[in-house]
Coordinates of C-alpha atoms in Angstrom, one line a residue:
M15 CA 37.8 -41.9 54.7
I16 CA 39.6 -44.0 56.9
T17 CA 41.2 -47.6 56.5
S18 CA 43.2 -49.9 59.5
E19 CA 45.5 -52.8 59.0
V20 CA 47.5 -55.4 60.8
S21 CA 49.8 -57.5 58.7
D22 CA 53.1 -59.3 58.6
G23 CA 55.7 -56.2 58.1
N24 CA 58.7 -58.0 58.4
G25 CA 57.2 -61.0 60.3
Y26 CA 56.3 -60.1 63.5
G27 CA 53.9 -57.2 63.1
Y28 CA 52.7 -54.0 61.3
A29 CA 49.9 -51.6 62.0
K30 CA 48.7 -49.0 60.1
V31 CA 45.7 -46.5 59.8
E32 CA 45.6 -44.3 56.6
T33 CA 43.1 -41.2 56.2
N34 CA 42.0 -40.2 52.8
I35 CA 40.1 -36.7 52.1
S36 CA 37.2 -37.3 50.2
T37 CA 33.4 -36.0 49.4
K38 CA 30.5 -37.9 49.5
F39 CA 27.6 -37.6 47.2
W40 CA 24.4 -39.1 46.1
W41 CA 24.2 -41.4 43.1
A42 CA 20.5 -40.9 42.8
P43 CA 19.9 -43.2 40.0
Y44 CA 21.4 -46.1 42.2
K45 CA 20.4 -44.7 45.7
V46 CA 24.2 -44.9 47.1
W47 CA 26.4 -42.7 48.1
L48 CA 29.6 -42.4 46.6
Y49 CA 33.0 -41.0 47.9
C50 CA 35.5 -39.1 45.4
T51 CA 38.9 -38.6 47.1
S52 CA 39.9 -35.0 46.9
E53 CA 43.7 -34.3 45.4
T54 CA 43.5 -31.0 46.3
G55 CA 44.9 -31.6 50.1
V56 CA 44.8 -29.8 53.1
P57 CA 47.6 -27.4 54.8
A58 CA 50.0 -29.2 57.2
G59 CA 48.4 -30.2 60.6
R60 CA 45.1 -30.4 59.5
I61 CA 45.3 -34.6 59.1
L62 CA 45.4 -36.2 62.6
L63 CA 46.2 -39.8 63.2
R64 CA 46.8 -42.3 65.7
Y65 CA 46.6 -45.9 66.7
E66 CA 46.0 -48.7 69.3
Y67 CA 47.6 -51.6 69.0
L68 CA 45.7 -53.9 70.2
V69 CA 46.2 -57.7 72.0
F70 CA 44.1 -60.7 73.0
S71 CA 45.5 -62.1 76.5
F72 CA 44.9 -65.6 76.4
Y73 CA 45.4 -65.7 80.2
S74 CA 42.8 -63.3 81.3
Q75 CA 40.5 -63.9 77.9
T76 CA 40.3 -60.1 77.0
W77 CA 41.3 -57.6 74.7
G78 CA 43.6 -54.5 75.8
V79 CA 46.4 -52.5 74.9
C80 CA 49.8 -53.6 73.7
M81 CA 51.5 -50.4 72.2
R82 CA 50.1 -47.0 70.9
T83 CA 50.9 -44.1 69.3
D84 CA 50.8 -40.7 70.0
W85 CA 48.8 -37.9 67.5
Y86 CA 50.4 -37.3 64.2
S87 CA 49.8 -34.5 61.5
N88 CA 50.5 -34.3 58.2
T89 CA 53.8 -32.1 57.8
S90 CA 52.7 -30.9 54.3
S91 CA 49.9 -30.3 52.3
A92 CA 48.0 -33.8 51.6
S93 CA 44.8 -35.7 50.8
R94 CA 46.3 -38.8 51.9
W95 CA 48.2 -39.6 55.2
R96 CA 49.4 -42.7 56.5
V97 CA 50.9 -43.5 60.1
S98 CA 52.5 -47.2 60.5
T99 CA 54.8 -49.1 62.6
N100 CA 56.8 -52.1 61.5
F101 CA 57.5 -53.8 64.9
G102 CA 60.3 -55.8 62.9
G103 CA 62.0 -58.9 65.0
Y104 CA 59.5 -60.0 67.6
P105 CA 55.7 -59.1 68.5
P106 CA 55.7 -56.8 71.4
C107 CA 53.2 -58.6 73.7
G108 CA 54.4 -62.0 73.1
E109 CA 52.3 -64.9 71.0
A110 CA 48.8 -63.4 70.4
W111 CA 46.4 -62.3 68.5
Y112 CA 46.7 -58.6 67.1
A113 CA 44.5 -56.0 66.1
T114 CA 44.7 -52.3 65.0
L115 CA 42.5 -49.5 66.1
G116 CA 42.8 -46.4 64.0
F117 CA 41.8 -43.0 64.3
G118 CA 41.8 -40.5 61.8
L119 CA 40.5 -36.5 61.7
V120 CA 40.6 -34.0 59.5
S121 CA 39.8 -29.8 60.1
P122 CA 38.6 -27.8 57.2
G123 CA 40.2 -25.1 58.9
D124 CA 37.5 -23.9 61.4
G125 CA 39.4 -25.2 64.4
H126 CA 37.2 -28.4 64.8
Y127 CA 38.3 -32.1 63.6
Y128 CA 35.9 -34.5 62.0
G129 CA 36.8 -38.0 61.6
G130 CA 36.2 -41.5 62.7
T131 CA 37.5 -44.8 64.1
L132 CA 37.9 -47.9 62.2
A133 CA 39.2 -51.4 63.4
S134 CA 41.2 -54.0 61.6
G135 CA 40.5 -57.8 61.6
N136 CA 42.8 -59.4 63.9
H137 CA 46.1 -61.4 63.0
W138 CA 48.0 -64.4 64.6
F139 CA 51.8 -63.5 65.2
T140 CA 54.1 -66.1 66.9
T141 CA 57.6 -65.4 68.8
P142 CA 60.8 -66.2 67.1
Y143 CA 61.6 -70.1 66.9
L144 CA 58.0 -71.3 67.5
A145 CA 56.1 -72.8 64.8
S146 CA 53.8 -70.4 63.0
V147 CA 50.7 -72.3 63.6
P148 CA 48.1 -70.8 65.9
S149 CA 47.5 -73.4 68.6
V150 CA 44.8 -71.0 70.2
A151 CA 41.4 -70.2 68.6
K152 CA 40.7 -66.9 66.7
P153 CA 38.9 -64.6 69.6
A154 CA 36.0 -62.6 68.8
M155 CA 36.4 -58.8 68.3
P156 CA 35.6 -56.6 71.5
A157 CA 31.6 -56.5 71.3
W158 CA 32.3 -52.5 70.4
V159 CA 33.4 -53.4 66.9
G160 CA 31.2 -54.5 64.1
K161 CA 31.9 -57.2 61.7
D162 CA 33.2 -54.4 59.4
G163 CA 35.4 -52.8 61.4
T164 CA 33.3 -50.0 62.7
V165 CA 33.5 -48.7 66.2
D166 CA 30.8 -47.8 68.5
L167 CA 32.7 -45.3 70.5
A168 CA 29.1 -45.0 72.4
A169 CA 29.6 -48.2 73.8
M170 CA 33.6 -48.7 73.9
P171 CA 35.3 -48.4 77.0
R172 CA 37.0 -45.5 77.8
R173 CA 39.9 -47.2 79.3
L174 CA 41.2 -50.7 78.5
P175 CA 43.5 -53.5 80.1
V176 CA 47.3 -52.6 79.7
I177 CA 49.1 -56.0 78.3
D178 CA 52.6 -56.5 78.9
E179 CA 55.2 -58.1 76.9
T180 CA 54.4 -61.4 77.7
G181 CA 51.0 -61.3 77.2
H182 CA 49.6 -61.1 80.5
V183 CA 47.2 -58.4 81.9
L184 CA 49.4 -56.0 83.9
L185 CA 49.1 -55.6 87.4
D186 CA 49.5 -52.9 90.2
A187 CA 50.9 -53.0 93.5
S188 CA 47.4 -54.5 94.9
G189 CA 46.7 -57.0 92.4
Q190 CA 44.6 -55.2 90.2
P191 CA 44.4 -55.1 86.5
V192 CA 45.8 -51.7 85.3
T193 CA 43.8 -49.7 83.0
T194 CA 44.9 -46.9 80.4
A195 CA 42.7 -44.4 78.9
I196 CA 41.7 -44.4 75.4
E197 CA 41.9 -40.9 73.5
T198 CA 39.5 -40.0 70.6
D199 CA 39.5 -36.5 70.5
A200 CA 41.8 -34.2 68.8
P201 CA 44.6 -33.3 71.3
A202 CA 45.3 -29.7 71.5
A203 CA 47.6 -28.0 68.6
K204 CA 50.8 -27.8 71.2
N205 CA 50.5 -31.8 71.7
V206 CA 50.5 -32.7 68.2
L207 CA 53.6 -30.4 67.5
E208 CA 55.5 -32.0 70.5
A209 CA 54.8 -35.3 69.3
P210 CA 57.9 -37.4 68.2
Q211 CA 57.2 -37.4 64.3
G212 CA 58.8 -40.5 63.1
V213 CA 60.4 -40.6 59.8
T214 CA 58.0 -38.7 57.4
R215 CA 58.3 -39.1 53.5
L216 CA 56.1 -39.1 50.5
E217 CA 55.1 -42.2 48.0
T218 CA 53.9 -42.1 44.7
A219 CA 51.5 -44.5 43.4
E220 CA 51.5 -46.1 39.7
N221 CA 48.4 -43.9 39.2
G222 CA 50.3 -40.7 40.1
T223 CA 48.5 -40.5 43.8
V224 CA 50.4 -39.3 46.5
T225 CA 50.7 -40.6 50.0
G226 CA 52.3 -38.9 53.1
V227 CA 53.8 -41.4 55.2
T228 CA 54.9 -41.3 59.2
D229 CA 57.0 -44.2 60.0
A230 CA 55.5 -43.6 63.9
V231 CA 57.2 -44.2 66.9
A232 CA 54.8 -46.7 69.0
R233 CA 55.2 -46.8 72.8
R234 CA 54.0 -48.7 75.8
P235 CA 51.0 -47.3 76.8
L236 CA 51.2 -44.8 80.0
T237 CA 48.7 -45.5 82.7

């Protein structure tokens, strides 16, 4: 099970994607699927997480990529892992609406990864010293994102515009929009091991549930 979040953080943006390893079973009396989180966990390296930090460009009236992380894996046995970034003292692409597009994959040990993609809602962030009241109407999420945040990967473009730190679509030398590829498949193990690992810690909830957390390094998308 995967969750995605965009929220205030220190005031200018926080992006999170989290995966819980769950067993799905059919509850016949009520005709519903239920999920039971496994606390036994999987070995290090079997959970993969990353996110795209999306931003809506007022100037081009389009959603694009502001920041992103590489793939991160669990560094110890775990059933829950979170990758998140607090953007600190400024919204990285200026005053705008932001959303988190999260990717979470888990391998049972057969060499294949299974999981999904989920989008958060969108959140307004203003630049320092400006009034924190949106002056532009909240935009609709992309057509390939459902009302519940589910993502239609068949409809999702394989490339999205790159948005610069001012909220404009980045242009190349000929004046054409720069786009970046959206990676949805599990990378080779070598690439995961070479990814910057950020700062990793364990958090224990009041009910005893332990979640592995990586404070991820977000970067501008490569084109």
